[in-house]
GROMACS .gro file of C-alpha atoms in nm:
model
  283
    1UNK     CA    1  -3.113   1.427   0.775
    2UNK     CA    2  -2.738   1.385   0.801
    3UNK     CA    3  -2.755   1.074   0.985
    4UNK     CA    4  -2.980   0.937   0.754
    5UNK     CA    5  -2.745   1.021   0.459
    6UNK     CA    6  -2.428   0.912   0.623
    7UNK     CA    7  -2.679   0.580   0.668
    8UNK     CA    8  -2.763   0.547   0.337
    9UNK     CA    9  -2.418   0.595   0.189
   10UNK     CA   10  -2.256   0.329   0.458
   11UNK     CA   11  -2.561   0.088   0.301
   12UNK     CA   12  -2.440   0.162  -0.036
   13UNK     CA   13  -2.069   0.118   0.012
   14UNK     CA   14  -2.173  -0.216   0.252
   15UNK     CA   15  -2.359  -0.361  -0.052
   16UNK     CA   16  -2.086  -0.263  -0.306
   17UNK     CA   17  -1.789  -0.451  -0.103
   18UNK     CA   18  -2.022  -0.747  -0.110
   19UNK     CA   19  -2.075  -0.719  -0.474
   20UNK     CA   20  -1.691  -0.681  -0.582
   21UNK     CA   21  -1.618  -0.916  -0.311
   22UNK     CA   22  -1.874  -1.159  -0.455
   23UNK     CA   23  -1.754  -1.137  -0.771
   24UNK     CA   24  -1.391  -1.201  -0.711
   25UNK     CA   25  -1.467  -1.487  -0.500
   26UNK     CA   26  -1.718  -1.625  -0.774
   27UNK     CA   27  -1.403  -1.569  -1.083
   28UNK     CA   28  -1.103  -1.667  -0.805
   29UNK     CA   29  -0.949  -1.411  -0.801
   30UNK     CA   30  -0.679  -1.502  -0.555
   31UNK     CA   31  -0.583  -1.807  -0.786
   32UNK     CA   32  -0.556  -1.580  -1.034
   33UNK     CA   33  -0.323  -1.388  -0.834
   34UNK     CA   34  -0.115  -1.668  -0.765
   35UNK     CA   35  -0.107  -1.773  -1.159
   36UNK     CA   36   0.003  -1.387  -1.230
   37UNK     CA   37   0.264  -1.412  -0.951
   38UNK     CA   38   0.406  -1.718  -1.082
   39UNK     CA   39   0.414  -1.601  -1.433
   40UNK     CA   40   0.584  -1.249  -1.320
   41UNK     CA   41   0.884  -1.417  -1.215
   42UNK     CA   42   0.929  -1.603  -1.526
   43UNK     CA   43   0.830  -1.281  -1.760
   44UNK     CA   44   1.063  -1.003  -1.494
   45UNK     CA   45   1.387  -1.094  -1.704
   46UNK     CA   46   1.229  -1.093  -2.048
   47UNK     CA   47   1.055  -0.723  -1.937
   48UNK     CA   48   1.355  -0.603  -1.814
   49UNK     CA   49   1.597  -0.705  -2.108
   50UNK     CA   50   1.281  -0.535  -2.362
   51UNK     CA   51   1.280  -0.195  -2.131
   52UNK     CA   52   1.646  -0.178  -2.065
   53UNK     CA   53   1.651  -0.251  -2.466
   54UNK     CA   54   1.384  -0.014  -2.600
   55UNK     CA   55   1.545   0.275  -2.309
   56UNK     CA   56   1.915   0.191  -2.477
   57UNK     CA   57   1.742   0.313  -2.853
   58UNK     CA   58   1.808   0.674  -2.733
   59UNK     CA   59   2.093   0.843  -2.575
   60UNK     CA   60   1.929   1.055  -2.371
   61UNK     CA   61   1.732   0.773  -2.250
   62UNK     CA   62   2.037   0.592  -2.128
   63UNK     CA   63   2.141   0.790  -1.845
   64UNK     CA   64   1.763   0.767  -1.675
   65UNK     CA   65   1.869   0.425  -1.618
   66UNK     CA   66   2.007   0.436  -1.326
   67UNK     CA   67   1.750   0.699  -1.165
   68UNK     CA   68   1.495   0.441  -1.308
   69UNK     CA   69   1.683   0.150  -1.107
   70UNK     CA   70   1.666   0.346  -0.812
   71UNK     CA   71   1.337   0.471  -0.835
   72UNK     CA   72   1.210   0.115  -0.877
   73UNK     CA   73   1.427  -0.056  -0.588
   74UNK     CA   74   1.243   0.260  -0.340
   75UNK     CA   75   0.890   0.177  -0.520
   76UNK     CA   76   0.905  -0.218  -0.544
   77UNK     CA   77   0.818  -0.452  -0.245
   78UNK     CA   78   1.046  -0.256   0.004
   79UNK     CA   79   1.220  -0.479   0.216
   80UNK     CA   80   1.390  -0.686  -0.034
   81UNK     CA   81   1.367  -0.552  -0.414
   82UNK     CA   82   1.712  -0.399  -0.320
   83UNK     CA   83   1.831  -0.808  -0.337
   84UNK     CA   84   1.606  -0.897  -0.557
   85UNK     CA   85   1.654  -0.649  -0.828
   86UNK     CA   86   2.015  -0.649  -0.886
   87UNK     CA   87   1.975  -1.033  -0.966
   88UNK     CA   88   1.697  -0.977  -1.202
   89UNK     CA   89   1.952  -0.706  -1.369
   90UNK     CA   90   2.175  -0.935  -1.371
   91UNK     CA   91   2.019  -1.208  -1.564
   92UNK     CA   92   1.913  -0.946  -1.775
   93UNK     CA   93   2.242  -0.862  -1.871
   94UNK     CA   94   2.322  -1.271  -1.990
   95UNK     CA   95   2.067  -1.247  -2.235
   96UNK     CA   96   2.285  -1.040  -2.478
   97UNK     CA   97   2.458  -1.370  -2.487
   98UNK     CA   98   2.150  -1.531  -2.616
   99UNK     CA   99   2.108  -1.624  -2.966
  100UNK     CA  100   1.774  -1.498  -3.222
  101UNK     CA  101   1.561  -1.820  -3.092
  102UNK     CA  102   1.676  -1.729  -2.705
  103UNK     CA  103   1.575  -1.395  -2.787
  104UNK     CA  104   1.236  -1.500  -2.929
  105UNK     CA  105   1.163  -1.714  -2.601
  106UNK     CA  106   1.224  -1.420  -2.412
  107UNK     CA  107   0.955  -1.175  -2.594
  108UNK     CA  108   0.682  -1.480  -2.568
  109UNK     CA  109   0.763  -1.539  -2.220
  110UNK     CA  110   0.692  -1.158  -2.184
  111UNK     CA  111   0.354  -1.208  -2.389
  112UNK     CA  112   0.246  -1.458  -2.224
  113UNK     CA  113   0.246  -1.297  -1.899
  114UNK     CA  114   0.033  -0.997  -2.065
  115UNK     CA  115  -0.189  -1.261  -2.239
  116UNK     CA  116  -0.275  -1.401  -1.875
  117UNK     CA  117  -0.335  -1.079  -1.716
  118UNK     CA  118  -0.578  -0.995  -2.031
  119UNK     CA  119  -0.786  -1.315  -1.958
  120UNK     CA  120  -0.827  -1.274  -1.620
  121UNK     CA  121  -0.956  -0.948  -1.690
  122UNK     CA  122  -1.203  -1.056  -1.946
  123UNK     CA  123  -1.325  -1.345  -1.729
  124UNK     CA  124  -1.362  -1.098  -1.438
  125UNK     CA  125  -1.553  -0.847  -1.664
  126UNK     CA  126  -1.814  -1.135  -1.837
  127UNK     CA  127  -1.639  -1.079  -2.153
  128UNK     CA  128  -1.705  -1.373  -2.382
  129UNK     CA  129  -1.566  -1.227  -2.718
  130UNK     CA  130  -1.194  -1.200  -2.700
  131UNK     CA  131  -0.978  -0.992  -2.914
  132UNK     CA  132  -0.806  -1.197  -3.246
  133UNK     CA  133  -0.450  -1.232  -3.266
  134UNK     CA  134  -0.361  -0.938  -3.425
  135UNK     CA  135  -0.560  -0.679  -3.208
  136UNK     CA  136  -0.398  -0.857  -2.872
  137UNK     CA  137  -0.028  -0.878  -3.037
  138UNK     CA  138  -0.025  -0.498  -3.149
  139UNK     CA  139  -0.176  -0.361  -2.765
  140UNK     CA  140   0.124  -0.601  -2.597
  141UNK     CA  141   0.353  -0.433  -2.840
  142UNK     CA  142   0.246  -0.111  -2.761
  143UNK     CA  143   0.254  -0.184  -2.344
  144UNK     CA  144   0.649  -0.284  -2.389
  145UNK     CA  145   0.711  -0.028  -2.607
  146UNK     CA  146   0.562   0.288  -2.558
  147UNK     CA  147   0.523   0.189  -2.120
  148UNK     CA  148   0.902   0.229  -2.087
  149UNK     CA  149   0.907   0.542  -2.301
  150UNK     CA  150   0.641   0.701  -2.108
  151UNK     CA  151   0.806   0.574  -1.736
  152UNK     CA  152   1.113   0.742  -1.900
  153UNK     CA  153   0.936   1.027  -1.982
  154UNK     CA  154   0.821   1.036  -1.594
  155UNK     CA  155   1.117   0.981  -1.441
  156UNK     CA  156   1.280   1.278  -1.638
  157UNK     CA  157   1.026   1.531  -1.496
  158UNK     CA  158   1.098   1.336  -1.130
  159UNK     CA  159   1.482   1.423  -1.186
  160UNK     CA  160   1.421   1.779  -1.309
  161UNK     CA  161   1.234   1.852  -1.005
  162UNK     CA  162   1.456   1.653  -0.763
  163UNK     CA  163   1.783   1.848  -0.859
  164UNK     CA  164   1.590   2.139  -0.848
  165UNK     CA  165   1.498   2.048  -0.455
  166UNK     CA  166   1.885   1.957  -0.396
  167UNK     CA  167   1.988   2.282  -0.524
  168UNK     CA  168   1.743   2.536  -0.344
  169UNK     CA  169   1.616   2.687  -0.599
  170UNK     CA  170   1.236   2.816  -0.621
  171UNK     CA  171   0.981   2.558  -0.704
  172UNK     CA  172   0.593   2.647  -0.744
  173UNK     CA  173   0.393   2.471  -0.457
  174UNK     CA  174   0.199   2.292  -0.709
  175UNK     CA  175   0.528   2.167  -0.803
  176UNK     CA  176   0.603   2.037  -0.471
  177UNK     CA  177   0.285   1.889  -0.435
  178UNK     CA  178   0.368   1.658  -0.785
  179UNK     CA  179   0.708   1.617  -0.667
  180UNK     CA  180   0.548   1.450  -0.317
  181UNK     CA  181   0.241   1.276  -0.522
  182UNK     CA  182   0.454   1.142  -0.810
  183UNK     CA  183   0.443   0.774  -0.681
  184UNK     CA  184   0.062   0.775  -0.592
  185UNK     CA  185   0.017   0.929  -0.931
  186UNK     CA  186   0.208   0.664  -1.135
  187UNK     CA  187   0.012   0.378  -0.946
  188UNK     CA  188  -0.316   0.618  -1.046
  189UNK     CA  189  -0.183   0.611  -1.399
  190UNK     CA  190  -0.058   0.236  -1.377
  191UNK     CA  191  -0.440   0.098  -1.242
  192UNK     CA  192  -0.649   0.351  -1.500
  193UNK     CA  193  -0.448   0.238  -1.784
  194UNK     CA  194  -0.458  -0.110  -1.688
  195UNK     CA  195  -0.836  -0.080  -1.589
  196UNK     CA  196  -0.946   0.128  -1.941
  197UNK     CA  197  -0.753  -0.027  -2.202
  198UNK     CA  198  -0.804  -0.415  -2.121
  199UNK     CA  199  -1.160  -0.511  -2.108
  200UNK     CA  200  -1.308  -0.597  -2.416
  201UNK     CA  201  -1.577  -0.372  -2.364
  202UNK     CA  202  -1.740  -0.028  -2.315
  203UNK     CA  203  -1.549   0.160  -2.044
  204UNK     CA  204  -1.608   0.455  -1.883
  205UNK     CA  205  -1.424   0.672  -1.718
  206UNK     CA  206  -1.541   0.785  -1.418
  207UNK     CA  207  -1.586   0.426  -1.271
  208UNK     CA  208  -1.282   0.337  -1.425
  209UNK     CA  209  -1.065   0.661  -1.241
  210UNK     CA  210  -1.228   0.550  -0.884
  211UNK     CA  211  -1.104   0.180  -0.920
  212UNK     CA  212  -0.741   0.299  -0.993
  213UNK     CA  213  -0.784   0.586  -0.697
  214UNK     CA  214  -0.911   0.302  -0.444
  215UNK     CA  215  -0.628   0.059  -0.569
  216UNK     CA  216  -0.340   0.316  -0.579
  217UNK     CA  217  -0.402   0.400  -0.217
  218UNK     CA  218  -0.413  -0.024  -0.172
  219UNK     CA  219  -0.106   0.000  -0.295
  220UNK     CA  220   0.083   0.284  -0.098
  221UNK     CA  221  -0.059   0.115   0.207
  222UNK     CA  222   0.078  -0.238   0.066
  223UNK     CA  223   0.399  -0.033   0.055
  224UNK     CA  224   0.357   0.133   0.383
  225UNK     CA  225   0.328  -0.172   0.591
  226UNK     CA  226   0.613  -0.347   0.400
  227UNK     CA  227   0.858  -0.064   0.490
  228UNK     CA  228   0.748  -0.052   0.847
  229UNK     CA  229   0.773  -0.369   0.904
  230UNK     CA  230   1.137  -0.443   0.690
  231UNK     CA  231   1.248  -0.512   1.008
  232UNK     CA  232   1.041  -0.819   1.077
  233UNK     CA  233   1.087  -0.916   0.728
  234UNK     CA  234   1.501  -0.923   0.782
  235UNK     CA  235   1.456  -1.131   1.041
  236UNK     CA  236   1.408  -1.439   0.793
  237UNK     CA  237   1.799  -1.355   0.745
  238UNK     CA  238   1.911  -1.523   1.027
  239UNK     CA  239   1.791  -1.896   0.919
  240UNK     CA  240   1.767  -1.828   0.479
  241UNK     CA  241   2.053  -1.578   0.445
  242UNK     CA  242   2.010  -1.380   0.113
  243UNK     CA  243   1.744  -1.608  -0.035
  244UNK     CA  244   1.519  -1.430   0.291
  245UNK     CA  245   1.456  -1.192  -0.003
  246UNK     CA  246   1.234  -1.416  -0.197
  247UNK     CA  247   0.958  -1.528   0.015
  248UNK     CA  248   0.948  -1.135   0.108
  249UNK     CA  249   0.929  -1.024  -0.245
  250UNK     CA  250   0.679  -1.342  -0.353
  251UNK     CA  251   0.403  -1.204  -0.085
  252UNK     CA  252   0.441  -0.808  -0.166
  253UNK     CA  253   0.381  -1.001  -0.581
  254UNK     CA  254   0.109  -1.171  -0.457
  255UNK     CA  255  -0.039  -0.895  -0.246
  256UNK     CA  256   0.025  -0.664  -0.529
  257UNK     CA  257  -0.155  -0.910  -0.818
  258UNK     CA  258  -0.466  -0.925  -0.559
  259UNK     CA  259  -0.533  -0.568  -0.539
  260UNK     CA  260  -0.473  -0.480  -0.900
  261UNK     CA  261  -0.726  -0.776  -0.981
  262UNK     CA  262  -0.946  -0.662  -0.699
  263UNK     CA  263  -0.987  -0.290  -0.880
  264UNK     CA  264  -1.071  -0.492  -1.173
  265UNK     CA  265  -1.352  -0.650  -1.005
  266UNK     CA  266  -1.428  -0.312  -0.840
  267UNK     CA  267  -1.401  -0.142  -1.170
  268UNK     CA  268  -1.636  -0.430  -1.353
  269UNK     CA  269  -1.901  -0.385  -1.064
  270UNK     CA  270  -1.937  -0.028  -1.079
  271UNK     CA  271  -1.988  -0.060  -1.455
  272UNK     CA  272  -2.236  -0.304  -1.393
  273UNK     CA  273  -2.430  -0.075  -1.161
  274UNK     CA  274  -2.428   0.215  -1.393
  275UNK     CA  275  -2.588  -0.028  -1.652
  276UNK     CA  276  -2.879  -0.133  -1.406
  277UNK     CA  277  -2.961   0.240  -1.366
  278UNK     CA  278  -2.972   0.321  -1.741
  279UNK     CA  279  -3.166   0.070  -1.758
  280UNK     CA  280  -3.404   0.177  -1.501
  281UNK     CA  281  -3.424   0.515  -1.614
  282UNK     CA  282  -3.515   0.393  -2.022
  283UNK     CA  283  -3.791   0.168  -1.837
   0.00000   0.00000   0.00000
């Protein structure tokens, strides 16, 4: 009887990969990947210069910067976004130099890439009626805005319970166990909220939680095998110098656009499923 179950529930997940793997191919999915990579490197100044701005409001926000920095350069394509970030913090710093119409160019840019990512997702998902203006404006609004707030919010509770480590004193063993999970969680977090609020549609949650579980462990693998392998990565040094950092941080962008897109599909299939079945059980 065991056999046969473990049989039946390889079947399933066989059939399943085939599905999400047949819709992604069938909605390009790696193209879309590419587009969203592309447009990331024009919209990672603007989204820096609104967080940095929004963070900047408060005072106590301000000093999370730097733990925010840090956090980021450990957490982002490892390898190179210790190069690559300090540039993109850089140019983020010129723009205060910019005048209202500069500025303005900067928050499209910004919308634009979030306008992309919210049509690939609705052309994934089937979704034929889009959101008007106003609907789409006020949900990018809200990601700028209340996404830093909420990563500061995070990285407050990951400071708190770091200084508490450095110091010795007692922390809770479900406290340690945050303190170790805190990165897997915030790619859990990242991939649900992507994954719930962005379809057009019905969403549910329990589908929607197992996309962003199977995509956050994509991701700390992603992450794995770019920090085992910084080595071989550093390499590229020796003939492109500094600018070795690019190419590096292009394919973790890439790698990271296809797995967030592939949960999408994931996400959209399982949905799907769960509609078949209702609609097998009402017949």
């Amino acid at each position: 009887m065991q056999t046969k179950a473990v049989k039946n529930i390889a079947t399933q997940t066989y059939q399943l990969i085939r599905l999400v793997w047949s819709r992604a191919l069938r909605y390009q999915v790696s193209l879309r990947a590419a587009h969203l990579t592309l447009a990331t490197l024009l919209a990672a100044v603007p989204i820096i210069t609104i967080v940095f701005g929004i963070l900047r409001l408060t005072p106590a926000m301000v000093s999370i910067q730097d733990s925010l920095v840090a956090y980021v350069e450990t957490h982002l394509a490892p390898g190179s976004s210790s190069t690559v970030i300090p540039y993109l913090l850089s140019f983020s710093e010129q723009t205060k130099n910019l005048p209202a119409a500069g500025i303005a160019m900067l928050i499209l840019t910004a919308l634009l890439l979030l306008n992309s990512f919210e049509a690939s997702v609705q052309a994934i998902w089937q979704v034929k009626q889009k959101r008007n203006i106003r609907e789409r404006l006020l949900t990018y609004w809200a990601i700028l805005t209340l996404g830093p707030i909420m990563l500061a919010v995070v990285m407050s509770l990951y400071g708190t319970l770091l200084s508490y480590q450095i110091t010795g004193d007692y922390i809770p063993d479900f406290l340690k166990g945050i303190f170790e999970l805190s990165s897997y969680a915030l790619y859990f977090l990242m991939l649900f909220t992507i994954n719930f609020l962005t379809p057009n549609a019905e969403v549910k949650l329990k589908p929607t939680a197992i996309s962003a579980l199977i995509g956050a462990i994509a991701i700390a693998i992603l992450n794995s095998i770019f920090a085992n392998f910084a080595q071989f990565f550093a390499s590229y040094k020796i003939v492109y110098g500094a600018f070795a950092a690019l190419p590096t941080f292009l394919v973790w962008l890439q790698a990271s656009w296809l797995i967030i897109l592939l949960t999408v599909s994931l996400n959209a299939t399982l949905h799907k499923l769960d509609r078949v079945k209702d609609h097998i059980k009402l017949e």
